[in-house]
Amino acid sequence: MSLAARLEVADPQLDSLLGRVSPVLKVGIALVWLVALAFTTSVVAPLLLAAGALAAGLVLGAVPLAAIGRTLAPLAVAAAAVGLSNAVFAAANVDPEATELLTIGPLRITVEAVAAGAAIAARLTAIASLGAVVTLTTDSTRLADALVQQARVSPRFAYGALAAYQAIPRFSEDLATLRQARRIRGLRGSWHPRLLLGLLVLAIRHGDRLALGMDARGFGLGQRSHYRVVRWGWRDVLVGGGSVAILWLAMQAAGVAGR
Amino acid sequence: MPALRGVTFELPPGDVLLVVGPSGSGKSTLALAIAGLIPRDVPATLTGRLTVDGQDPSTAADVGLVFQDPSSQLVMERVEDDVAFGLENRAWDPAAMHERVPTALAQVGLDGFERRRARRLSGGQRQRLALAGVLAPAPGLLVLDEPTANLDPSGATAFMAELVRRRQARDTTMVLIEHRVELAWPLADQVLAIDATGAVIDIGPPAGVLARSRATMATAGIWLPDDGLRTKRAGRRGGQAPGRTAPSAHATPGPAVVTATDLRFGYDRADPVVRDVTLAIGAGERVALVGPNGSGKSTLARLLVGLLRPAAGAVRLLGDDPARLSPAALARRAGFVFQEPERQFLATTVLDEVRLGLPSAHHGAAEALMERLRLPLATFGPRSPYRLSGGEQRRLSLACGLVRDPALLVLDEPTFGQDRLGYEGLLEILNERLAAGAAMLAATHDQHFVRDACSRVIELDEGWIAPSADGAVPSADGAVPSADGAVP
């Protein structure tokens, strides 16, 4: 139940500026930012991008702070863990020329290693923030519509993926039922590997039925029309321009900080 | 072996053809063929000629098909997008679509639901939404494959009322496959009866088919429009006969097998699915758990055997909390049959499935039980559980729940998809087990089963036990709409 609710994007977010921007543009912005992040080792740039994405989500996307917090909390923990392990297990720690920061027992932590770990954690934070804002303001149906109409993705792929996405809550119910079925049959181990096979069979069968259901409604007969026409508009220009400006600022700031 | 043989019929515009047959007789195959999905989507060989409006249905797409399970035909998240899906596929003009979608929704009584999410609707509403999506492109022929199978009685009645309206208006030609005979036979202009091998028993106007082939159809296991009254009489007779115990509201139940005290459960803390339920079921008692789709029946059933842990309150199964029993001890005390058989299968063959977790001392009993449920292991043992027909899957899951002879039987929709032979066989086995002291709780929409097999009814409504309903089984008269006189 709660999983189904979590997959839904609420109306205020969908009616916001970011909600009405083309989903293809949002995915495009995310890709450009990701590529740019790959070219910087700075800590400042990713954090600025994360702040930019979150501010846009809160102000232009009408996303409640609590929703962002809930989505980001596990990702932030993951980013911190990855950053920390990179700092502890970095090659720089055994490089005798690296500057020593502290030693804990047999562990020697160097400044270079901490910097590398922090950079990785910062980049993960930026990616997570960006992803959270995009998903919290994007309706799955609109994403599929935009992919087909603006990015020329094949309808079979886009709407097939959409139907599969709708079925995600079903899989968690399938798993719960299979685990209960084991218990009532007197079997121990509610995480037995056999469950995966059962889940796979159910997923395939549901997929088959859904494909049949879609074809029964005339899917794939030929030319399709669109109930919701997605067109580029002034909002896309505004948000696209803004994203370039934030990226440029972040890169400048990284350059200044690096000097 | 062909799924269907020698099927010949001609359906004039505006007429309704009812297709009846035992489980696994090829009714769904016929529906898929008429809708043009065989052989286009489902690999099969089709001989003979099949035309809809003079055209091959696999290219013309003028046939609308409604399936049993709405979740396999709702594609989009929002109601209006889903109705528009079929129109988009036929390249309708956007302006025409925006005009057509609200009309199609209003036709099935879902006006104003445009922006709702399909997932949040009740089972009955979802099935009517599926109908709206199929009707929107105004198909020349509507094929309905057990459209009310998953619906509660009120949802089914509302759905069938829509079909009655269309029949009266004579604006839709329909092929209807339906187990609820008392609702379906009055609609039919022609009835096509098929036997278990897929051969035609009879075809023609319902009165004629009933007069000519009543006995053949009954032997083949086909439900007939006046069966509701007949099984009740059979039940009454059985009550007087030695060796068969008929349900009786006056029988004094034995010591409590399962008790629940102030039971509360919710997936979402603010909105519990089961609210403050207190009940006790004694040995030999047979309780029907009824209520609309989504009223918490399946959740309560799972709580009573400890498959879910309550948020508050307590369950005692023969004195112990079932959620704390070891799996082996739990399996000895309680048998459980899940609502959807396919989701409870854990093995790759029928033999492995029925023997799963079963001590070898019970293997003989398993074989005998499968034989009685018309799934003899010699034939069905090596097959995959997923390859069985819906009715066969249900009987396999019943065998798995009954085989250990547990003190408590909890059955979620036990009669789902059963033809007459499957139904009567199940009733007989249950009668024996209950006479021997087992207790039964059956969550069901099947009003015949409630009358034929249950001694007490508990009605759930939004998780509460409805105050007036904890009591006697409704009488045969008027509880189920009778088909008497309605059959032409």
XYZ file of C-alpha atoms in Angstrom:
747
model
C 0.000 0.000 0.000
C 2.601 2.506 1.078
C 4.777 1.528 -1.882
C 1.965 2.331 -4.289
C 1.520 5.719 -2.614
C 5.245 6.398 -2.866
C 5.199 5.939 -6.631
C 2.582 8.639 -7.016
C 3.402 12.285 -7.589
C 0.908 14.634 -5.943
C -1.074 17.246 -7.873
C 0.569 20.415 -6.439
C 3.947 19.217 -7.713
C 2.516 18.265 -11.112
C 0.865 21.676 -11.485
C 4.038 23.557 -10.486
C 6.448 25.159 -12.948
C 8.826 22.199 -12.768
C 5.908 19.793 -13.044
C 4.791 21.398 -16.292
C 8.239 21.517 -17.840
C 8.861 18.753 -20.357
C 10.101 15.604 -18.594
C 12.506 15.124 -21.487
C 14.091 18.484 -20.639
C 14.437 17.465 -16.979
C 16.107 14.208 -17.926
C 18.316 16.143 -20.365
C 19.371 18.615 -17.665
C 20.163 15.742 -15.336
C 22.364 14.111 -18.007
C 24.252 17.335 -18.778
C 24.879 17.956 -15.078
C 26.077 14.384 -14.626
C 28.562 14.720 -17.473
C 29.820 18.028 -16.063
C 30.237 16.439 -12.609
C 32.461 13.780 -14.120
C 34.927 16.493 -15.155
C 35.355 18.116 -11.764
C 37.154 16.861 -8.677
C 36.002 19.870 -6.688
C 33.771 19.560 -3.638
C 32.229 22.986 -4.140
C 30.700 22.461 -7.593
C 28.626 19.354 -6.790
C 27.390 20.879 -3.534
C 26.339 24.050 -5.367
C 24.527 21.958 -7.971
C 22.806 19.966 -5.232
C 21.741 23.200 -3.543
C 20.527 24.566 -6.885
C 18.486 21.442 -7.617
C 16.937 21.349 -4.137
C 16.108 25.075 -4.192
C 14.458 24.663 -7.588
C 12.495 21.675 -6.297
C 11.268 23.545 -3.225
C 10.457 26.849 -4.938
C 9.625 26.006 -8.575
C 8.486 22.432 -7.978
C 6.347 22.994 -4.856
C 7.902 19.875 -3.330
C 7.375 19.797 0.454
C 10.608 19.805 2.471
C 9.489 16.625 4.244
C 9.112 14.748 0.949
C 12.618 15.745 -0.125
C 13.951 14.743 3.287
C 12.290 11.338 3.153
C 13.625 10.650 -0.325
C 17.128 11.945 0.322
C 17.763 10.537 3.804
C 18.757 7.002 2.734
C 20.716 8.357 -0.232
C 22.585 10.822 2.007
C 23.579 7.982 4.347
C 24.786 5.993 1.345
C 26.773 8.975 0.026
C 28.406 9.480 3.448
C 29.276 5.782 3.705
C 30.814 5.693 0.244
C 32.756 8.896 0.936
C 34.031 7.580 4.265
C 35.149 4.225 2.902
C 36.894 5.984 0.031
C 38.743 8.181 2.519
C 39.785 5.213 4.683
C 40.733 2.770 1.933
C 42.256 5.245 -0.563
C 45.617 4.432 -2.180
C 46.841 7.844 -1.022
C 46.894 6.562 2.568
C 49.892 4.316 1.804
C 51.664 6.942 -0.304
C 54.581 8.137 1.890
C 54.597 11.533 0.151
C 50.962 12.293 1.003
C 50.265 14.646 3.900
C 49.255 12.761 7.002
C 46.079 14.000 8.681
C 45.731 11.525 11.555
C 46.419 7.925 12.473
C 43.949 5.620 14.201
C 45.795 2.514 15.328
C 47.192 0.923 12.175
C 45.181 3.286 9.945
C 46.910 6.291 8.432
C 44.543 8.855 6.951
C 45.975 11.444 4.574
C 44.620 14.814 3.524
C 44.583 13.685 -0.111
C 42.435 10.656 0.729
C 39.935 12.731 2.714
C 39.695 15.204 -0.163
C 39.003 12.409 -2.623
C 36.393 10.854 -0.337
C 34.694 14.207 0.203
C 34.603 14.849 -3.548
C 32.946 11.497 -4.166
C 30.395 12.030 -1.393
C 29.631 15.505 -2.750
C 29.076 14.174 -6.249
C 26.769 11.442 -4.992
C 24.818 14.039 -3.027
C 24.415 16.134 -6.176
C 23.217 13.154 -8.209
C 20.786 12.112 -5.474
C 19.359 15.630 -5.085
C 18.908 16.031 -8.798
C 17.270 12.615 -9.093
C 14.956 13.301 -6.165
C 13.748 16.614 -7.593
C 13.189 15.133 -11.063
C 11.213 12.134 -9.749
C 9.222 14.175 -7.229
C 7.972 16.541 -9.947
C 7.510 14.100 -12.853
C 4.357 12.135 -13.624
C 5.213 8.742 -15.125
C 2.486 9.024 -17.770
C 3.753 12.450 -18.821
C 7.298 11.121 -18.979
C 6.189 8.351 -21.343
C 4.157 10.842 -23.434
C 7.125 13.216 -23.689
C 9.571 10.433 -24.527
C 7.357 9.331 -27.400
C 6.404 12.775 -28.705
C 9.590 14.764 -28.102
C 12.374 12.199 -27.975
C 10.915 9.853 -30.632
C 11.201 6.838 -28.353
C 9.209 3.819 -29.614
C 5.696 3.759 -28.076
C 5.996 0.025 -27.429
C 9.031 0.639 -25.254
C 7.743 3.774 -23.498
C 4.214 2.569 -22.691
C 5.434 -0.948 -21.966
C 7.854 0.480 -19.414
C 5.071 2.649 -18.010
C 2.786 -0.359 -17.551
C 5.635 -2.268 -15.890
C 6.231 0.685 -13.563
C 2.571 0.626 -12.550
C 3.061 -3.036 -11.628
C 5.894 -2.452 -9.120
C 3.590 -2.426 -6.051
C 2.217 -5.735 -7.282
C 5.646 -7.350 -7.038
C 6.027 -6.428 -3.387
C 2.610 -7.992 -2.724
C 3.661 -11.091 -4.686
C 6.758 -11.459 -2.527
C 4.800 -11.059 0.709
C 2.246 -13.665 -0.394
C 4.898 -16.182 -1.470
C 6.674 -15.821 1.893
C 3.390 -16.380 3.721
C 2.657 -19.375 1.496
C 5.966 -20.948 2.579
C 5.233 -20.421 6.238
C 1.723 -21.886 6.153
C 3.107 -24.950 4.360
C 5.453 -25.579 7.276
C 8.644 -24.389 5.565
C 11.310 -22.414 7.369
C 13.351 -19.623 5.853
C 11.112 -16.914 4.560
C 13.957 -15.637 2.358
C 14.534 -18.903 0.519
C 16.112 -18.448 -2.964
C 13.162 -20.359 -4.463
C 11.094 -17.242 -3.858
C 13.065 -15.424 -6.547
C 12.030 -18.010 -9.122
C 8.396 -17.690 -8.031
C 8.619 -13.902 -8.293
C 10.168 -14.140 -11.739
C 7.447 -16.493 -12.980
C 4.733 -14.185 -11.619
C 6.396 -11.132 -13.167
C 6.655 -12.799 -16.568
C 3.072 -14.030 -16.453
C 1.787 -10.621 -15.414
C 3.826 -9.065 -18.224
C 2.344 -11.519 -20.715
C -1.187 -10.768 -19.608
C -0.578 -7.035 -19.687
C 0.891 -7.231 -23.193
C -2.153 -9.210 -24.286
C -4.420 -6.654 -22.615
C -2.647 -3.787 -24.404
C -2.877 -5.539 -27.770
C -6.548 -6.317 -27.152
C -7.034 -2.546 -26.944
C -5.481 -2.034 -30.345
C -1.936 -1.220 -29.261
C 0.575 -1.617 -32.066
C -1.995 -1.537 -34.885
C -0.320 1.371 -36.617
C -0.201 5.152 -36.364
C -1.132 6.435 -32.880
C -2.468 9.834 -31.916
C -1.922 11.569 -28.574
C -4.507 12.408 -25.940
C -2.069 14.686 -24.155
C -0.035 16.685 -26.608
C 3.358 17.641 -25.170
C 4.847 20.783 -26.752
C 7.935 22.813 -26.010
C 7.054 26.131 -24.389
C 8.362 29.161 -22.532
C 8.685 27.157 -19.299
C 11.157 24.836 -20.977
C 13.245 27.777 -22.199
C 13.195 29.309 -18.725
C 14.135 26.172 -16.826
C 16.659 25.050 -19.453
C 18.343 28.477 -19.380
C 18.329 28.522 -15.587
C 19.953 25.095 -15.429
C 22.784 26.223 -17.719
C 23.299 29.331 -15.584
C 23.506 27.292 -12.350
C 25.935 24.868 -13.969
C 28.120 27.741 -15.208
C 28.117 29.395 -11.763
C 29.001 26.139 -10.029
C 31.901 25.523 -12.384
C 33.181 29.112 -11.918
C 32.965 28.739 -8.146
C 34.850 25.436 -8.365
C 37.522 27.168 -10.425
C 37.844 30.002 -7.889
C 37.944 27.581 -4.967
C 40.512 25.433 -6.740
C 42.911 28.312 -7.382
C -5.568 -31.927 -28.936
C -7.579 -28.904 -30.042
C -8.936 -26.575 -27.353
C -12.128 -26.100 -29.365
C -13.759 -28.141 -32.117
C -16.559 -27.604 -34.602
C -17.760 -24.257 -33.320
C -20.165 -22.696 -35.825
C -22.466 -19.784 -35.154
C -23.711 -16.537 -36.603
C -24.551 -13.646 -34.330
C -26.822 -10.895 -35.734
C -26.045 -7.269 -34.788
C -27.340 -6.285 -31.335
C -27.653 -9.867 -30.108
C -26.004 -11.401 -27.060
C -24.317 -14.818 -27.209
C -23.698 -16.497 -23.857
C -20.901 -19.080 -23.862
C -21.073 -21.713 -21.111
C -18.849 -24.684 -20.369
C -16.941 -26.388 -17.556
C -13.580 -25.013 -16.424
C -10.867 -25.565 -19.026
C -13.311 -26.117 -21.904
C -11.845 -23.448 -24.174
C -14.219 -20.541 -23.470
C -11.355 -18.056 -23.098
C -9.711 -19.445 -26.231
C -12.883 -18.620 -28.150
C -12.911 -15.105 -26.680
C -9.282 -14.500 -27.719
C -9.958 -15.849 -31.219
C -12.994 -13.608 -31.729
C -10.975 -10.622 -30.503
C -8.351 -11.390 -33.145
C -5.605 -12.176 -30.602
C -5.353 -15.801 -31.765
C -3.186 -16.440 -33.683
C -1.734 -12.895 -33.761
C -0.569 -12.741 -30.114
C -1.107 -16.255 -28.809
C 0.520 -18.884 -31.011
C -2.115 -21.404 -32.128
C -3.578 -22.914 -35.261
C -6.967 -21.741 -36.332
C -8.893 -23.650 -38.982
C -12.218 -22.627 -40.468
C -13.350 -19.062 -40.993
C -13.977 -16.324 -38.455
C -15.248 -12.912 -39.461
C -16.541 -9.941 -37.519
C -18.584 -7.574 -39.684
C -17.247 -9.484 -42.671
C -13.611 -8.793 -41.752
C -10.750 -10.759 -40.223
C -10.695 -9.589 -36.563
C -6.880 -9.791 -36.301
C -6.505 -6.842 -38.686
C -9.717 -4.896 -38.271
C -9.612 -4.246 -34.504
C -13.332 -3.648 -34.284
C -13.710 -5.987 -31.293
C -13.518 -4.891 -27.662
C -12.398 -7.488 -25.108
C -12.959 -7.249 -21.347
C -10.918 -9.677 -19.234
C -11.579 -11.223 -15.853
C -8.865 -9.301 -14.052
C -8.885 -5.521 -14.485
C -5.217 -5.266 -13.463
C -4.172 -6.951 -16.712
C -5.899 -4.397 -18.884
C -5.488 -1.060 -17.154
C -2.357 0.499 -18.613
C -2.316 4.124 -17.524
C -2.126 5.661 -14.076
C -5.085 8.026 -14.420
C -8.629 7.115 -15.346
C -8.976 9.462 -18.329
C -5.599 8.470 -19.800
C -6.593 4.854 -19.600
C -9.884 5.394 -21.413
C -7.998 7.401 -24.057
C -5.431 4.624 -24.573
C -7.618 2.615 -26.958
C -8.554 5.801 -28.852
C -4.897 6.795 -29.236
C -4.170 3.347 -30.642
C -6.805 3.952 -33.298
C -5.341 7.394 -34.058
C -8.401 9.405 -33.004
C -8.193 13.163 -33.347
C -7.240 14.776 -29.967
C -10.314 17.018 -29.907
C -12.610 14.054 -30.544
C -10.865 12.097 -27.783
C -11.395 14.857 -25.225
C -15.065 14.806 -26.118
C -15.372 11.001 -26.104
C -13.540 10.170 -22.841
C -16.040 11.807 -20.435
C -18.947 10.304 -22.386
C -17.501 6.798 -22.149
C -16.930 7.247 -18.411
C -20.479 8.510 -17.897
C -21.806 5.451 -19.739
C -20.415 3.165 -17.045
C -21.318 5.461 -14.149
C -17.834 6.830 -13.566
C -18.494 10.460 -14.520
C -16.249 12.832 -12.615
C -13.548 10.183 -12.114
C -11.291 11.544 -14.906
C -8.351 12.640 -12.766
C -8.509 9.758 -10.273
C -5.822 7.119 -10.171
C -6.992 3.759 -11.505
C -5.103 1.930 -8.741
C -7.146 3.675 -6.036
C -10.531 2.541 -7.362
C -12.439 -0.421 -5.949
C -12.480 -3.713 -7.862
C -15.935 -3.025 -9.269
C -15.009 0.490 -10.318
C -11.829 -0.753 -11.976
C -13.761 -3.318 -13.982
C -16.246 -0.657 -15.083
C -13.276 1.541 -16.033
C -11.943 -1.333 -18.146
C -15.369 -1.523 -19.808
C -15.319 2.227 -20.482
C -11.891 1.885 -22.119
C -13.143 -0.920 -24.316
C -16.423 0.867 -25.191
C -14.822 4.241 -25.970
C -13.798 3.364 -29.549
C -17.385 2.072 -30.106
C -16.459 -1.471 -31.117
C -18.827 -3.398 -33.364
C -18.571 -6.390 -31.053
C -17.961 -6.630 -27.317
C -16.426 -9.821 -25.890
C -16.583 -10.246 -22.102
C -14.587 -13.070 -20.498
C -16.005 -13.585 -16.982
C -16.065 -9.844 -16.317
C -17.598 -10.131 -12.833
C -15.412 -12.970 -11.530
C -13.396 -10.703 -9.219
C -16.277 -8.511 -8.110
C -18.337 -8.495 -4.931
C -22.097 -9.032 -5.357
C -22.942 -5.320 -5.510
C -20.083 -4.608 -7.938
C -21.190 -7.532 -10.100
C -24.806 -6.394 -10.074
C -23.841 -2.843 -11.065
C -21.657 -4.187 -13.849
C -24.346 -6.527 -15.147
C -26.930 -3.720 -14.977
C -24.793 -1.844 -17.486
C -24.861 -4.894 -19.781
C -28.647 -5.184 -19.369
C -29.011 -1.545 -20.405
C -26.932 -2.190 -23.539
C -28.929 -5.299 -24.357
C -32.189 -3.369 -24.073
C -30.865 -0.554 -26.243
C -29.725 -3.211 -28.762
C -26.713 -1.056 -29.560
C -23.957 -3.548 -28.767
C -23.411 -7.052 -30.076
C -21.940 -9.123 -27.247
C -20.253 -12.447 -26.628
C -20.458 -13.099 -22.894
C -18.676 -15.746 -20.843
C -20.048 -15.691 -17.313
C -20.316 -18.039 -14.325
C -23.024 -16.047 -12.542
C -25.743 -17.791 -14.457
C -28.682 -16.138 -12.734
C -27.436 -12.786 -14.063
C -26.195 -14.002 -17.439
C -28.926 -16.291 -18.826
C -31.645 -13.615 -18.865
C -29.362 -11.504 -21.088
C -28.767 -14.123 -23.755
C -30.362 -14.283 -27.187
C -28.311 -17.396 -27.957
C -26.459 -19.839 -25.722
C -23.414 -21.822 -26.854
C -22.634 -24.769 -24.566
C -19.214 -26.443 -24.805
C -18.109 -29.622 -23.019
C -14.782 -30.341 -21.297
C -13.148 -31.478 -24.539
C -14.059 -28.285 -26.381
C -16.820 -29.876 -28.461
C -20.153 -28.103 -28.914
C -23.036 -29.543 -26.854
C -25.730 -27.255 -28.165
C -26.349 -23.805 -29.543
C -29.544 -21.826 -29.899
C -32.027 -19.663 -27.990
C -31.680 -20.242 -24.213
C -35.094 -21.845 -23.684
C -34.468 -24.360 -26.453
C -30.942 -25.195 -25.274
C -32.213 -25.667 -21.727
C -35.049 -27.908 -22.895
C -32.923 -30.048 -25.224
C -29.616 -30.303 -23.396
C -30.294 -29.778 -19.688
C -29.049 -33.250 -18.726
C -25.958 -33.157 -20.963
C -24.981 -29.752 -19.648
C -25.482 -30.813 -16.032
C -23.309 -33.918 -16.556
C -20.613 -31.787 -18.184
C -20.540 -29.681 -14.996
C -22.127 -26.554 -16.439
C -24.018 -24.245 -14.072
C -27.668 -23.879 -15.068
C -29.907 -20.887 -14.346
C -31.998 -22.661 -11.695
C -29.031 -24.314 -9.939
C -29.116 -21.873 -7.049
C -32.388 -23.363 -5.874
C -31.431 -26.939 -6.669
C -28.195 -27.078 -4.664
C -30.032 -25.625 -1.717
C -32.535 -28.439 -1.890
C -29.706 -30.929 -2.264
C -28.124 -29.381 0.841
C -31.352 -29.771 2.796
C -31.731 -33.342 1.685
C -28.129 -33.980 2.679
C -28.896 -32.614 6.121
C -31.358 -35.389 6.761
C -29.289 -38.108 5.175
C -26.889 -39.957 7.468
C -23.185 -39.346 6.970
C -23.547 -35.874 5.477
C -23.904 -32.933 7.775
C -25.662 -29.952 6.327
C -24.947 -26.512 7.726
C -27.285 -25.456 10.464
C -27.373 -22.172 12.291
C -28.604 -23.903 15.404
C -25.808 -26.434 15.801
C -23.870 -25.761 18.968
C -20.243 -25.124 18.072
C -17.524 -27.089 19.831
C -14.673 -25.575 21.856
C -13.043 -22.518 20.285
C -10.407 -23.321 17.677
C -9.477 -19.731 16.994
C -10.292 -16.523 18.861
C -9.501 -12.915 18.064
C -9.714 -10.128 20.608
C -9.807 -6.436 19.667
C -7.774 -7.127 16.557
C -6.408 -4.148 14.693
C -4.146 -4.030 11.669
C -3.117 -1.411 9.132
C -0.490 -0.989 6.436
C -0.884 2.718 7.108
C -1.184 3.550 10.805
C -3.781 6.281 10.294
C -6.057 4.046 8.239
C -6.377 0.509 9.642
C -7.659 -2.260 7.370
C -9.018 -4.300 10.267
C -10.553 -2.456 13.218
C -11.239 -3.882 16.665
C -12.377 -7.281 15.472
C -13.426 -9.762 18.144
C -14.624 -13.214 17.148
C -14.418 -16.889 18.036
C -14.826 -19.908 15.786
C -15.555 -23.268 17.383
C -14.842 -26.791 16.222
C -17.258 -27.852 13.486
C -18.335 -24.278 12.852
C -18.398 -22.918 9.305
C -18.219 -19.176 9.090
C -18.644 -17.089 5.952
C -16.714 -13.831 5.937
C -18.468 -11.496 3.519
C -18.235 -7.833 2.576
C -17.359 -5.646 -0.389
C -13.979 -5.692 -2.172
C -11.402 -3.989 0.030
C -13.338 -4.401 3.287
C -10.432 -6.258 4.944
C -11.535 -9.879 4.513
C -8.223 -11.192 3.179
C -6.276 -9.272 5.814
C -8.416 -10.631 8.659
C -8.035 -14.150 7.243
C -4.241 -13.809 7.272
C -4.258 -12.372 10.790
C -6.197 -15.373 12.119
C -3.480 -17.804 11.044
C -0.582 -15.554 12.070
C 0.632 -14.718 8.568
C 0.328 -11.091 9.588
C 0.968 -9.728 13.079
C -1.757 -7.480 14.478
C -0.911 -3.898 15.500
C -3.126 -4.401 18.559
C -5.206 -7.207 20.020
C -4.519 -10.911 20.155
C -5.157 -14.074 18.156
C -5.180 -17.515 19.761
C -5.127 -20.641 17.619
C -5.766 -23.653 19.879
C -4.434 -21.553 22.734
C -1.263 -20.199 21.116
C -0.378 -17.076 19.192
C -0.134 -18.424 15.613
C 2.433 -15.786 14.642
C 4.822 -17.289 17.213
C 4.347 -20.932 16.278
C 7.084 -22.666 14.307
C 6.108 -23.072 10.636
C 5.765 -26.845 11.078
C 3.447 -26.497 14.095
C 1.405 -23.830 12.330
C 0.979 -26.006 9.228
C -0.382 -28.839 11.401
C -2.993 -26.583 13.005
C -4.136 -24.390 10.124
C -4.609 -24.715 6.384
C -4.837 -21.570 4.310
C -5.936 -21.073 0.726
C -4.924 -17.759 -0.792
C -7.258 -15.686 -2.925
C -5.117 -15.955 -6.057
C -3.831 -19.514 -6.429
C -1.030 -18.564 -8.769
C 0.583 -16.370 -6.130
C 0.904 -19.196 -3.633
C 2.636 -21.780 -5.837
C 6.177 -22.634 -4.784
C 7.081 -25.712 -6.826
C 7.588 -26.470 -10.514
C 5.300 -29.498 -10.757
C 1.858 -30.280 -9.371
C 3.255 -33.311 -7.509
C 5.986 -31.258 -5.803
C 3.482 -28.536 -5.024
C 1.015 -30.758 -3.181
C 3.868 -32.560 -1.359
C 5.698 -29.366 -0.405
C 6.650 -29.488 3.272
C 4.418 -32.538 3.688
C 5.651 -35.422 5.877
C 5.815 -38.633 3.824
C 3.151 -40.200 6.061
C 0.638 -37.877 4.355
C 1.621 -38.726 0.774
C -1.151 -41.302 0.444
C -3.730 -38.813 1.684
C -2.444 -36.262 -0.835
C -2.922 -38.709 -3.677
C -6.473 -39.579 -2.612
C -7.401 -35.916 -2.147
C -6.081 -34.970 -5.589
C -8.079 -37.797 -7.088
C -11.264 -36.502 -5.451
C -10.554 -32.977 -6.632
C -10.345 -34.336 -10.191
C -6.602 -33.695 -10.418
C -5.291 -37.306 -10.418
C -1.543 -37.267 -9.864
C -0.966 -39.827 -12.628
C -2.117 -37.229 -15.168
C -1.550 -33.917 -13.431
C 1.513 -34.753 -11.258
C 4.226 -33.842 -13.785
C 2.497 -30.685 -15.070
C 3.454 -27.150 -14.107
C 1.015 -25.520 -11.655
C 1.109 -22.373 -13.759
C -0.109 -24.259 -16.827
C -3.383 -25.380 -15.256
C -6.682 -23.654 -15.993
C -7.946 -21.178 -13.398
C -10.402 -23.689 -11.944
C -7.713 -26.398 -11.739
C -5.280 -24.017 -10.049
C -7.926 -23.254 -7.446
C -8.451 -26.964 -6.741
C -4.692 -27.571 -6.449
C -4.405 -24.749 -3.917
C -7.365 -26.227 -2.003
C -5.604 -29.609 -1.931
C -2.482 -27.955 -0.489
C -4.541 -26.315 2.266
C -6.644 -29.368 3.114
C -4.110 -32.184 2.860
C -2.855 -32.113 6.467
C -6.360 -32.224 7.898
C -5.807 -29.107 10.012
C -8.078 -27.991 12.856
C -8.720 -24.644 11.181
C -9.385 -24.105 7.490
C -9.130 -20.532 6.268
C -10.241 -20.281 2.658
C -10.084 -17.086 0.614
C -12.603 -17.352 -2.268
C -12.599 -21.188 -2.278
C -15.145 -21.564 -5.104
C -13.508 -19.091 -7.493
C -13.769 -20.263 -11.118
C -15.331 -23.616 -10.186
C -17.775 -25.300 -12.460
C -20.586 -27.356 -11.019
C -18.576 -30.568 -10.607
C -15.693 -28.750 -8.892
C -18.131 -26.963 -6.605
C -20.007 -30.072 -5.559
C -16.780 -32.024 -5.033
C -15.410 -29.273 -2.794
C -18.643 -29.080 -0.810
C -18.529 -32.795 -0.136
C -14.922 -32.737 1.088
C -15.576 -29.715 3.308
C -18.672 -31.360 4.782
C -16.611 -34.400 5.813
C -13.819 -32.332 7.362
C -16.227 -30.131 9.285
C -18.283 -33.082 10.503
C -15.004 -34.485 11.841
C -14.518 -31.343 13.957
C -12.525 -28.917 11.825
C -13.496 -25.231 11.873
C -13.802 -23.183 8.711
C -13.635 -19.514 7.893
C -14.301 -18.752 4.232
C -13.924 -15.246 2.831
C -16.261 -15.279 -0.147
C -18.406 -13.341 -2.601
C -20.230 -16.516 -3.602
C -23.716 -16.326 -2.134
C -24.484 -19.895 -3.178
C -21.513 -21.120 -1.180
C -22.609 -19.081 1.843
C -26.010 -20.767 1.733
C -24.773 -24.248 0.896
C -21.748 -24.510 3.159
C -21.848 -21.974 5.974
C -23.629 -21.869 9.329
C -22.806 -18.285 10.302
C -22.073 -15.072 8.441
C -19.702 -12.330 9.552
C -19.902 -9.204 7.442
C -16.951 -6.842 7.276
C -17.364 -3.233 6.259
C -14.248 -1.065 6.012
C -12.543 -3.274 8.549
C -15.357 -3.248 11.119
C -17.608 -6.177 11.795
C -21.033 -4.990 10.649
C -23.187 -5.160 13.805
C -26.330 -6.720 12.382
C -24.630 -9.270 10.225
C -22.958 -11.547 12.756
C -25.617 -14.157 12.511
C -27.650 -16.429 10.418
C -27.242 -17.287 6.788
C -29.732 -15.425 4.582
C -32.549 -17.560 3.263
C -32.588 -18.844 -0.280
C -35.601 -16.732 -1.161
C -34.629 -13.324 -2.427
C -31.002 -13.447 -1.292
C -29.868 -14.236 -4.804
C -31.770 -12.837 -7.769
C -33.628 -15.781 -9.209
C -33.588 -16.515 -12.898
C -37.105 -17.945 -12.790
C -39.335 -16.388 -15.386
C -36.522 -14.197 -16.638
C -35.396 -16.882 -19.043
C -37.403 -16.498 -22.230
